[in-house]
Coordinates of N, CA and C in Angstrom, one line a residue:
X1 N -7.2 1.4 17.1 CA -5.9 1.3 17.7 C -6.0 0.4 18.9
X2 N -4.7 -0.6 19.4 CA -5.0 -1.2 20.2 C -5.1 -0.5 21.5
X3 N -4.1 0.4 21.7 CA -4.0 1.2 23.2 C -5.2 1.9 23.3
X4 N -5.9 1.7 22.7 CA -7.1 3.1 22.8 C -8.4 1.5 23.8
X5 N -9.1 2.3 24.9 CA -10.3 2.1 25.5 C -11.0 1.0 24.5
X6 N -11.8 -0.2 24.8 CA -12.5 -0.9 24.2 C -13.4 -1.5 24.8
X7 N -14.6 -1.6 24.5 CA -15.5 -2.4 25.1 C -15.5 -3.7 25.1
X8 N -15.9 -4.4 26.2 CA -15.7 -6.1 26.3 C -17.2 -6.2 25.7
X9 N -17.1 -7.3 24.8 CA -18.1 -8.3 24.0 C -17.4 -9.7 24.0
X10 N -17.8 -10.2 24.9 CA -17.5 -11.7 24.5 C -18.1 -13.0 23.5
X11 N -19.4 -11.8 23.2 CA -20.0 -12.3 22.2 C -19.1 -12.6 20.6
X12 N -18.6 -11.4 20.5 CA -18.0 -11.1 19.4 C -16.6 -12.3 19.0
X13 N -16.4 -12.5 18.2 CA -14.6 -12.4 17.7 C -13.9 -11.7 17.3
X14 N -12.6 -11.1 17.5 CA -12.2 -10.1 17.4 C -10.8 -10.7 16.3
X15 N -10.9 -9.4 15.1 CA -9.8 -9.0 14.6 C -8.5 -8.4 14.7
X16 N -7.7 -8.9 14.9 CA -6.5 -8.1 15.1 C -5.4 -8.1 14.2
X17 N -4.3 -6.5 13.2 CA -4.0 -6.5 12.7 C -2.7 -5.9 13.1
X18 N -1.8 -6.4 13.6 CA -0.6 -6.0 14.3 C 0.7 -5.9 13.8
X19 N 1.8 -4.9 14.6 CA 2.9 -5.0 14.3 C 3.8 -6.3 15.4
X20 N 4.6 -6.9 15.0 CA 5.1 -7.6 15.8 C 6.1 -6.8 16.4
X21 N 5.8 -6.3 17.8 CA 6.0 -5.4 18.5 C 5.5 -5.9 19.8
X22 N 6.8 -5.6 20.9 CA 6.5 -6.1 22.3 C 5.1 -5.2 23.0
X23 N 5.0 -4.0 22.3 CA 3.6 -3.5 23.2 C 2.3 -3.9 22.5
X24 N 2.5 -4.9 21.1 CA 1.4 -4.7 20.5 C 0.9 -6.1 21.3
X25 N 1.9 -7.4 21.5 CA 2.0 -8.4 22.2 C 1.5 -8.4 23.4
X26 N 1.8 -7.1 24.1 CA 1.5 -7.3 25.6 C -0.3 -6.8 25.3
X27 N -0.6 -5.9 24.6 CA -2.1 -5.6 24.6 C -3.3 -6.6 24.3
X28 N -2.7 -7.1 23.0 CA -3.0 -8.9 23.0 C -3.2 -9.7 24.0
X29 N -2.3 -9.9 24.6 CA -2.1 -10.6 25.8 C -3.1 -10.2 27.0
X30 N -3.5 -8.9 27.1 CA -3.8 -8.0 27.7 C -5.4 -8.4 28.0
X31 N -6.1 -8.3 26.4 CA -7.1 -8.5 26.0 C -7.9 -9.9 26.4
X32 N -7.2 -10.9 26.6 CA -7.6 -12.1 26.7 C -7.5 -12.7 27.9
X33 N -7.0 -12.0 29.0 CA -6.8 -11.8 30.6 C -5.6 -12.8 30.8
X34 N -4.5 -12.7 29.7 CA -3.3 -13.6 30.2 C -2.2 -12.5 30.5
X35 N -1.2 -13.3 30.9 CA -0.1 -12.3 31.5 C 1.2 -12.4 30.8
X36 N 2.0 -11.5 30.6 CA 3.4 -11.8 30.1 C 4.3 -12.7 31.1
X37 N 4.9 -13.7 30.6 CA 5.4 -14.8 31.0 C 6.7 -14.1 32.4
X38 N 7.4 -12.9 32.4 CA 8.3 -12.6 32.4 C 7.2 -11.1 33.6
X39 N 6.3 -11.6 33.8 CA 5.3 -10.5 34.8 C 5.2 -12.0 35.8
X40 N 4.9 -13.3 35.2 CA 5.0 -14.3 36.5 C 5.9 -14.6 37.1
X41 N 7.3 -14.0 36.6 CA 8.3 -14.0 37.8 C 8.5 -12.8 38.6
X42 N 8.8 -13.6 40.0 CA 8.5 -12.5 41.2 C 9.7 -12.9 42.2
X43 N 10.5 -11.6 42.2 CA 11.7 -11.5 42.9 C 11.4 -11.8 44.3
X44 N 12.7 -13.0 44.9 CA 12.5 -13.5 46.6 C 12.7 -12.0 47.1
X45 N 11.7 -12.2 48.7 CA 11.7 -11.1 49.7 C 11.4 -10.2 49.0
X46 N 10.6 -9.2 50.2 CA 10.3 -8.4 50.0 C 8.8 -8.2 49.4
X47 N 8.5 -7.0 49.0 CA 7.4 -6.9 48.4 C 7.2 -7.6 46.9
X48 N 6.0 -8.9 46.6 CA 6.0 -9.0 45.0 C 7.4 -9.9 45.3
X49 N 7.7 -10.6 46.6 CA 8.4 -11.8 46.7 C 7.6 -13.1 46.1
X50 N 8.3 -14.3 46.6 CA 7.9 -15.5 46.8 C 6.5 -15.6 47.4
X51 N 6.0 -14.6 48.0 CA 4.8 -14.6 49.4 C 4.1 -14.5 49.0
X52 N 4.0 -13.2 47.7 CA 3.1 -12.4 47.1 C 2.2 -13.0 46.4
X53 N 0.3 -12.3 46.5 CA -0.2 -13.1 45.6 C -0.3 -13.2 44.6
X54 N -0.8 -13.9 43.6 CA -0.8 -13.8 41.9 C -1.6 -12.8 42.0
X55 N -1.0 -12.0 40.8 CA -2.1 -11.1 40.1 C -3.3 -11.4 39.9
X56 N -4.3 -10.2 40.1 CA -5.9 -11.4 39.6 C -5.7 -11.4 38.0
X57 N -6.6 -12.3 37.5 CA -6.7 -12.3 35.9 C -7.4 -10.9 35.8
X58 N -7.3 -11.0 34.5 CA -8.3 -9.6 34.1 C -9.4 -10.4 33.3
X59 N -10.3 -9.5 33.2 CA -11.6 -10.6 32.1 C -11.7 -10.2 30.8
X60 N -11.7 -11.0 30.0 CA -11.7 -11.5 28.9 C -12.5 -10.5 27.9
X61 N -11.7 -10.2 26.7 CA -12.9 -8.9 26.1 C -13.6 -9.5 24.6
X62 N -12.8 -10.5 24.3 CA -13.8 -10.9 23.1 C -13.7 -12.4 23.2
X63 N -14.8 -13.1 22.3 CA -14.5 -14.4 22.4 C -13.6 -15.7 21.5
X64 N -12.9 -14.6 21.1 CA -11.8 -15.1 20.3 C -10.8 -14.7 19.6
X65 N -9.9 -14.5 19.1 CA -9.4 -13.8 18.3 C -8.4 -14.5 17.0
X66 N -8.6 -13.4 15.9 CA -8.1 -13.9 14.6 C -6.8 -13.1 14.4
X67 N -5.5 -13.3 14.5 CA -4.5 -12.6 14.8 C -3.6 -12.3 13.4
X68 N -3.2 -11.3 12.9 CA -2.1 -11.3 11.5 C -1.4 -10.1 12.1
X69 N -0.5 -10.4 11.9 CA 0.9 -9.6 12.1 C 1.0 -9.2 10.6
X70 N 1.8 -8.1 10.5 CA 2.2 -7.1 9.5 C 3.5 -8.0 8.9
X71 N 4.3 -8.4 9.7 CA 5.7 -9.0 9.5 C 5.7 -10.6 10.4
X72 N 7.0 -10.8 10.1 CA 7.6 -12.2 11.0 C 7.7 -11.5 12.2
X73 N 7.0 -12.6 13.5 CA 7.1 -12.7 14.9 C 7.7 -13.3 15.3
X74 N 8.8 -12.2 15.9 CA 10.3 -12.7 16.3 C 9.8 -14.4 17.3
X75 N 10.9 -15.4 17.4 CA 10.5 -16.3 18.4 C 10.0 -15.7 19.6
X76 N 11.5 -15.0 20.2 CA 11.0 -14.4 21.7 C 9.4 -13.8 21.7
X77 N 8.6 -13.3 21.3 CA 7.5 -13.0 20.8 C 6.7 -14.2 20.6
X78 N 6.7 -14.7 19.9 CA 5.5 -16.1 20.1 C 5.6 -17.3 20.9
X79 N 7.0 -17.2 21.7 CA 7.2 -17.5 23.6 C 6.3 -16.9 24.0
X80 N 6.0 -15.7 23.9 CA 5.4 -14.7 25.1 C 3.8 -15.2 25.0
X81 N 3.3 -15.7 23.9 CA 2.3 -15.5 23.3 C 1.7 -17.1 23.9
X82 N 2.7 -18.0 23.3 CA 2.5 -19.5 24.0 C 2.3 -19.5 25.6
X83 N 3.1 -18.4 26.1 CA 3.4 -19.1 27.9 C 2.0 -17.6 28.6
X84 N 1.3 -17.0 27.7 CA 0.7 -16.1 28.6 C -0.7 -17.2 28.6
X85 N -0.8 -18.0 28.2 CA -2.1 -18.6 28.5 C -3.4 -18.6 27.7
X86 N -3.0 -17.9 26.7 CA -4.4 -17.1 25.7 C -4.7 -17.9 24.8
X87 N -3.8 -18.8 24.5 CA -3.6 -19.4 23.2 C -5.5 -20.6 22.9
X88 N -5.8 -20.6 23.8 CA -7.6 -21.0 23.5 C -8.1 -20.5 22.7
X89 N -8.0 -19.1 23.2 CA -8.5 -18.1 22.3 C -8.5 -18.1 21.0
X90 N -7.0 -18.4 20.4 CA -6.7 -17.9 19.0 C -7.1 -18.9 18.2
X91 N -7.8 -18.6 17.1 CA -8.4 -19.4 15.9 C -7.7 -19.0 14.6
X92 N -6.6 -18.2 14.8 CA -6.1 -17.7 13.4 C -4.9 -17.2 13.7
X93 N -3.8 -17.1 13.7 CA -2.4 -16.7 13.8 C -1.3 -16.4 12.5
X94 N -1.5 -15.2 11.9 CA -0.6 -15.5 10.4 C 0.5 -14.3 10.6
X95 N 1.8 -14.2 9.7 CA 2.5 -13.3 9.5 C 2.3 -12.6 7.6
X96 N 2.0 -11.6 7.7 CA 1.3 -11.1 6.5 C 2.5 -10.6 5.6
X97 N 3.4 -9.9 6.0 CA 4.6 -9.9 5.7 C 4.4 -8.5 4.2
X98 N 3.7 -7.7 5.4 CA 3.7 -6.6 4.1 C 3.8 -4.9 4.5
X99 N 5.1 -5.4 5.1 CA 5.7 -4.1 5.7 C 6.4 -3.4 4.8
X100 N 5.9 -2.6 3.7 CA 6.3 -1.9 2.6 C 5.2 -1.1 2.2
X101 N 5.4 0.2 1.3 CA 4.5 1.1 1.0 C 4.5 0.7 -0.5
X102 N 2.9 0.6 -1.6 CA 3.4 0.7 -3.2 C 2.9 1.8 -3.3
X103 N 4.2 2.8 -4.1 CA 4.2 4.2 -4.5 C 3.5 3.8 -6.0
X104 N 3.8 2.7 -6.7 CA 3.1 2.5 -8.2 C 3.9 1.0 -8.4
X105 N 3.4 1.0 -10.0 CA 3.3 -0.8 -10.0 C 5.0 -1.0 -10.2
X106 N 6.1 -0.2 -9.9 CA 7.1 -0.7 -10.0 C 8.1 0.1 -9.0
X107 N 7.4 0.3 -8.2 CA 8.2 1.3 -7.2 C 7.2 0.8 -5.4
X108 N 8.6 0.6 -4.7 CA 8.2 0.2 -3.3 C 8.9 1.0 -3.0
X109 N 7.9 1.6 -1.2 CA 9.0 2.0 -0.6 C 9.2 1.3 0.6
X110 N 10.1 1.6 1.3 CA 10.1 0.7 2.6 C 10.9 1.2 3.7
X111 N 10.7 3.0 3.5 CA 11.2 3.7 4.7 C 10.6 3.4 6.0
X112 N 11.6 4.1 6.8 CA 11.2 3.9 8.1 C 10.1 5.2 8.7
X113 N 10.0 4.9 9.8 CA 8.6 5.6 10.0 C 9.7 7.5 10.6
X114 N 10.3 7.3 11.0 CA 11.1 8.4 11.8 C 12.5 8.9 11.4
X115 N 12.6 9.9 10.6 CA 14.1 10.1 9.7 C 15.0 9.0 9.8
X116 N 15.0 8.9 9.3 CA 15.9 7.3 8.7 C 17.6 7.9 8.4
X117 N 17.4 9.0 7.9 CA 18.3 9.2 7.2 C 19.3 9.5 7.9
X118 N 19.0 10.5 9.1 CA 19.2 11.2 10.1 C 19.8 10.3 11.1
X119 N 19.1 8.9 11.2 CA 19.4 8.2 12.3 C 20.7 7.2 11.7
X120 N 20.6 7.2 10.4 CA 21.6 6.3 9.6 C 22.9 6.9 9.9
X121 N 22.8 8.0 9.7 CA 24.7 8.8 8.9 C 24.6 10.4 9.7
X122 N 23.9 10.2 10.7 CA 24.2 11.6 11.6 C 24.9 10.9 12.5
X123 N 26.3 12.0 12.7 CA 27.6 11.1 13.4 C 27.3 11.6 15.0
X124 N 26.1 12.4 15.3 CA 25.4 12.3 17.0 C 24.5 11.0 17.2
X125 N 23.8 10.6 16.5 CA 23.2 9.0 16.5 C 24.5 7.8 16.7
X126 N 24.6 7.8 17.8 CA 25.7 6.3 17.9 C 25.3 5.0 18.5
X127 N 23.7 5.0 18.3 CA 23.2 3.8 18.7 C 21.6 3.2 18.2
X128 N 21.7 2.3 17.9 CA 20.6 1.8 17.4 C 20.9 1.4 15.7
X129 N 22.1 1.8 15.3 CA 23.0 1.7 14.1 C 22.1 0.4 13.4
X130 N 22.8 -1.2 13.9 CA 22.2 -2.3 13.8 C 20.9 -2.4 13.3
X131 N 19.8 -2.6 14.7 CA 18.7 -2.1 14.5 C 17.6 -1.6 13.2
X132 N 18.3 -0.4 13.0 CA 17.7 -0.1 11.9 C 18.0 -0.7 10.0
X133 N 19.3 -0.7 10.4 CA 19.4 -1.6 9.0 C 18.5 -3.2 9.2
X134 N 18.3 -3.8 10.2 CA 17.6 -4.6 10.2 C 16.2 -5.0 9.9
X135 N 16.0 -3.4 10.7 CA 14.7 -3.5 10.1 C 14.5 -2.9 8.4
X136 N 15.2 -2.6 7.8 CA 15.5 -2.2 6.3 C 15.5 -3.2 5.9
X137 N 16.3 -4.5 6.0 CA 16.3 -5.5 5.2 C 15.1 -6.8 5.6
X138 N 14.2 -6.4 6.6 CA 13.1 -7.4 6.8 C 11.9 -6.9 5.9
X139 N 11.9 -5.3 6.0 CA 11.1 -4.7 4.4 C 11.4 -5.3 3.5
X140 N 12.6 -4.8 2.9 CA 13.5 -5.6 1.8 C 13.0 -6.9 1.2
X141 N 12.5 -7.9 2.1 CA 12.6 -9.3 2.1 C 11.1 -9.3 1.9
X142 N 10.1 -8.8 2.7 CA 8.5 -8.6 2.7 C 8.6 -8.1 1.1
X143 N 9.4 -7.3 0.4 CA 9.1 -7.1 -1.0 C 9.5 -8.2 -2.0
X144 N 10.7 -8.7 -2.0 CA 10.7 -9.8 -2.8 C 10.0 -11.1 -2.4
X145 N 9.9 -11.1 -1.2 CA 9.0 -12.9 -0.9 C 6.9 -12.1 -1.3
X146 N 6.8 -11.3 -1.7 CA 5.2 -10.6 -2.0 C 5.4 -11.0 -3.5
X147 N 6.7 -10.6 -4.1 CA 6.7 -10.7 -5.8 C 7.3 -12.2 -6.0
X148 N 7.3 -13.0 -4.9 CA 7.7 -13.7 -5.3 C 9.1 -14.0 -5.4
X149 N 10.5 -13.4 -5.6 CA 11.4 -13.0 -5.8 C 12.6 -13.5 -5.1
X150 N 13.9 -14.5 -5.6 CA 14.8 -14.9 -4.9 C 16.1 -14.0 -5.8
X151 N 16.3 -12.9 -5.4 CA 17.0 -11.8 -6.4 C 18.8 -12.3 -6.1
X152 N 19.7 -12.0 -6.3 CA 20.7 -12.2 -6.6 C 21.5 -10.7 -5.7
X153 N 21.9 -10.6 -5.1 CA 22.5 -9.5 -4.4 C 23.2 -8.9 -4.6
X154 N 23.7 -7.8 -5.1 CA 25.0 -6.8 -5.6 C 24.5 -5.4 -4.4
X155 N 25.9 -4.9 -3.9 CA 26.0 -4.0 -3.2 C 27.2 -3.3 -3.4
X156 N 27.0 -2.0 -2.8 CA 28.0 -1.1 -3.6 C 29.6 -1.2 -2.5
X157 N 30.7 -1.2 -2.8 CA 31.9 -1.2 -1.8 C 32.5 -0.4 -2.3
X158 N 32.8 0.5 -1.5 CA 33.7 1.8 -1.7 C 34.9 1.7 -0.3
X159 N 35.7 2.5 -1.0 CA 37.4 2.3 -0.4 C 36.7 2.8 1.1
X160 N 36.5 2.7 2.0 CA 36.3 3.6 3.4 C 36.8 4.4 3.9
X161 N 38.9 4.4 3.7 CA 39.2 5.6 3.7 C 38.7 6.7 2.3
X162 N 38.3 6.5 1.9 CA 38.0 8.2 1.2 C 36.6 8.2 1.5
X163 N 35.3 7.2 1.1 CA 34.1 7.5 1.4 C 33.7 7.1 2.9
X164 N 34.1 6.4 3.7 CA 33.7 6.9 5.0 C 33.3 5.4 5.1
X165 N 32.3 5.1 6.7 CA 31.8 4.0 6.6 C 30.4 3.7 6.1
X166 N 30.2 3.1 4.7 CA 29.0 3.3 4.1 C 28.1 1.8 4.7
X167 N 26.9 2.2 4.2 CA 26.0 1.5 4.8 C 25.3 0.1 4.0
X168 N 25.8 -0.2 2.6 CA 25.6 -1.2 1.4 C 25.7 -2.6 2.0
X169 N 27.2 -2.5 2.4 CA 27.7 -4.2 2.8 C 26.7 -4.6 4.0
X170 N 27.2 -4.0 5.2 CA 26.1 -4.7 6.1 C 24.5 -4.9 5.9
X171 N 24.0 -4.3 5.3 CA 22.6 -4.3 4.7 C 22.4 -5.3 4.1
X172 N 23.2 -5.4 2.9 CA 23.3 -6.5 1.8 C 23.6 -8.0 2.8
X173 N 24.2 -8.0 3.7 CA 24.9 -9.0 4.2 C 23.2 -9.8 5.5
X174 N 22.5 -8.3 5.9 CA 21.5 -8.6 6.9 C 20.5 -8.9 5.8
X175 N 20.4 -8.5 4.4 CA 19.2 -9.0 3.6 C 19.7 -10.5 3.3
X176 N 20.5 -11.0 2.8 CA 20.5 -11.9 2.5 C 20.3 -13.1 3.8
X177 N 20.6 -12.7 5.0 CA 20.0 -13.7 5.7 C 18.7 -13.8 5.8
X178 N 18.0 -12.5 6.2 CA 16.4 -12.5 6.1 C 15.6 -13.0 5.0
X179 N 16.2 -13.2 3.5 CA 15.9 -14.5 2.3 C 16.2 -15.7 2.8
X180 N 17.5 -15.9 3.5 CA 17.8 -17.4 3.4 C 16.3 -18.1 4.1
X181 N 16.3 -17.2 5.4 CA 14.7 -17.4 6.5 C 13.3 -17.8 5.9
X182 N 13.1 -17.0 4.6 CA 11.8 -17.4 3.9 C 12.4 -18.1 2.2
X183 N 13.3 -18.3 2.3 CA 13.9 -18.9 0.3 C 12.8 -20.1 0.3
X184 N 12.8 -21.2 1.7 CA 12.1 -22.3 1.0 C 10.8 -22.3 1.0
X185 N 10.1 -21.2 1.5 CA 8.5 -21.0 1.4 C 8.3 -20.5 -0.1
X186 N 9.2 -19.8 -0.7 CA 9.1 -18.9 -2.1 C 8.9 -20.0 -3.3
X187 N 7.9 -20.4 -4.0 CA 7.4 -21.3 -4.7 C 8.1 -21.6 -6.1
X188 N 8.7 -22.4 -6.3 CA 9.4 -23.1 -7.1 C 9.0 -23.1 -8.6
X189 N 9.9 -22.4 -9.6 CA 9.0 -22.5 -11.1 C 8.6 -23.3 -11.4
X190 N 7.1 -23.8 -12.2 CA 6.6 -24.5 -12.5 C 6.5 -24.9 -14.1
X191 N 7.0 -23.8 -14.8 CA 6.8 -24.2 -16.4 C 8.3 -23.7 -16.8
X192 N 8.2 -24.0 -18.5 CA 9.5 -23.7 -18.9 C 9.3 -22.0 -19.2
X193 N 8.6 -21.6 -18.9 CA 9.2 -19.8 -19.5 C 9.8 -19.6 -18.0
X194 N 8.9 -19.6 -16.7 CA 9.5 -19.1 -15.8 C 11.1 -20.0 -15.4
X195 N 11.4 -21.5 -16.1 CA 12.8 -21.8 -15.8 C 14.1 -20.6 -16.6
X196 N 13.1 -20.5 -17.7 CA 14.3 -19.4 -18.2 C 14.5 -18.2 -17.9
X197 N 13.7 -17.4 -17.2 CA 13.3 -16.6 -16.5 C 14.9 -15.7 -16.0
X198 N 15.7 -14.9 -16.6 CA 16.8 -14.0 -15.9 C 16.8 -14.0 -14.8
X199 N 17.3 -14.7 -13.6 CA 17.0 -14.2 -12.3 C 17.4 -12.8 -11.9
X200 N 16.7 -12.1 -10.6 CA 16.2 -10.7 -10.3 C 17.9 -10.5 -9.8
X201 N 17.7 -9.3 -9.8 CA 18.8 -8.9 -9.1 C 18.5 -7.6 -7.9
X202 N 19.4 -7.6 -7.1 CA 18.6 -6.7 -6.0 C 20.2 -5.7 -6.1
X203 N 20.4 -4.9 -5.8 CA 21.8 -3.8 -5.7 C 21.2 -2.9 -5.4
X204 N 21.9 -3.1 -4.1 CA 21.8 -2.3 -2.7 C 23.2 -1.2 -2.8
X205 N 22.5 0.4 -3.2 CA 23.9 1.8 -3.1 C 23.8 2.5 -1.7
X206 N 24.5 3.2 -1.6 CA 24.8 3.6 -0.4 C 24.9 5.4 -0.9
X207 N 23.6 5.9 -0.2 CA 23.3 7.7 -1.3 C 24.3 8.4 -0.4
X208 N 24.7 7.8 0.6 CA 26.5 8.9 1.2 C 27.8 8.9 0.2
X209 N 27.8 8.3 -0.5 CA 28.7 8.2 -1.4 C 28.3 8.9 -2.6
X210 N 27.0 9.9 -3.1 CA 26.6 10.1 -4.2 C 26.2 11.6 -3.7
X211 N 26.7 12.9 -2.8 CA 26.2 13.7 -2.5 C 24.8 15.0 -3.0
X212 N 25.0 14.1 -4.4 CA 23.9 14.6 -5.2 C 22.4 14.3 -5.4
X213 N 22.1 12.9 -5.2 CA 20.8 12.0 -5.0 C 20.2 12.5 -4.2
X214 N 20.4 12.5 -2.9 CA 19.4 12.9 -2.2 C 18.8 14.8 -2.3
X215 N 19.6 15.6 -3.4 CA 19.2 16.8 -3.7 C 17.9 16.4 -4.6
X216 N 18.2 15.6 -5.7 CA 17.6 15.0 -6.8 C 16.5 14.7 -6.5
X217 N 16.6 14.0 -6.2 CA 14.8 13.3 -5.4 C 14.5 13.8 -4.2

């Protein structure tokens, strides 16, 4: 774990397997005695004014590092990463893009870590709504850009006065941007079976509208 105590070896090169996450960034950062870009501004007057001195560095714990993120690192995040100073360091920088769980060879999952369900469609949760479908459909996308996959999108639309406000369309609408972001990296068919190839289809339901499923499963 990155928060946990570590011994400095500057001998060594170090691996690191991260979430692209602002504390996983700042420990990073941390590690290599640079500073968050947004720690070297320092409010006029007063204490940790204009006056104040720089922070000391911290020293350095390994002698290089090989970096993979789990997912895409937001820009704001590889700002942080360019302007802390560390970037010597790095000999390896990739986004691995495999934020999904395989239950078996035709089944992903791509829950969230903390009732999901709860935080979806419990009418006391009135924030962070966004958020979380976002991060649903950057899973979403880590599964078809892994298989390869430019699926075709169907989602479910129900009347809203009778089923309420369901959660399909905006989902469908935040996946399909998170494809447009990787469509041209996704590798182009190369023979005639895969030209004829059915394209995938993805259909995104909404289990509030089905009171029964979630007994089911």
């Amino acid at each position: 774990m990155i928060e946990n105590g570590r011994k400095d070896d500057t001998s060594m090169e170090a691996l690191y397997f991260l979430t692209p996450s602002k504390q996983s960034v700042a420990r990073l950062i941390g590690d290599f005695g640079g500073s968050l870009s947004s720690q070297n501004q320092r409010a006029p007057g007063g204490r940790g004014g204009y006056g104040a001195p720089p922070a000391s560095r911290q020293p350095v714990k390994y002698r290089a590092a090989h970096i993979y993120f789990t997912s895409e690192l937001p820009d704001n995040l590889l700002a942080l990463v360019k302007g802390s100073g560390i970037t010597p360091y790095i000999k390896a920088l990739k986004e691995m893009c495999i934020e999904y769980d395989v239950s078996g060879s035709r089944v992903f999952l791509t829950k969230l870590v903390d009732r999901p369900f709860y935080r979806l469609y419990s009418p006391v949760v009135v924030r962070g709504f966004n958020d979380e479908l976002e991060v649903i459909s950057k899973k979403l996308a880590n599964v078809c850009g892994a298989l390869k996959e430019n699926p075709v999108v169907r989602y479910l639309l129900l009347d809203p006065e009778t089923h309420g406000d369901t959660k399909a369309r905006p989902l469908a609408f935040l996946f399909h941007t998170e494809m447009e972001r990787i469509r041209e990296v996704l590798p182009a068919a190369d023979d005639d079976a895969s030209r004829r190839k059915s394209p995938t289809e993805l259909i995104i339901v909404d289990r509030s509208a089905d009171p029964f499923a979630p007994v089911l499963h």
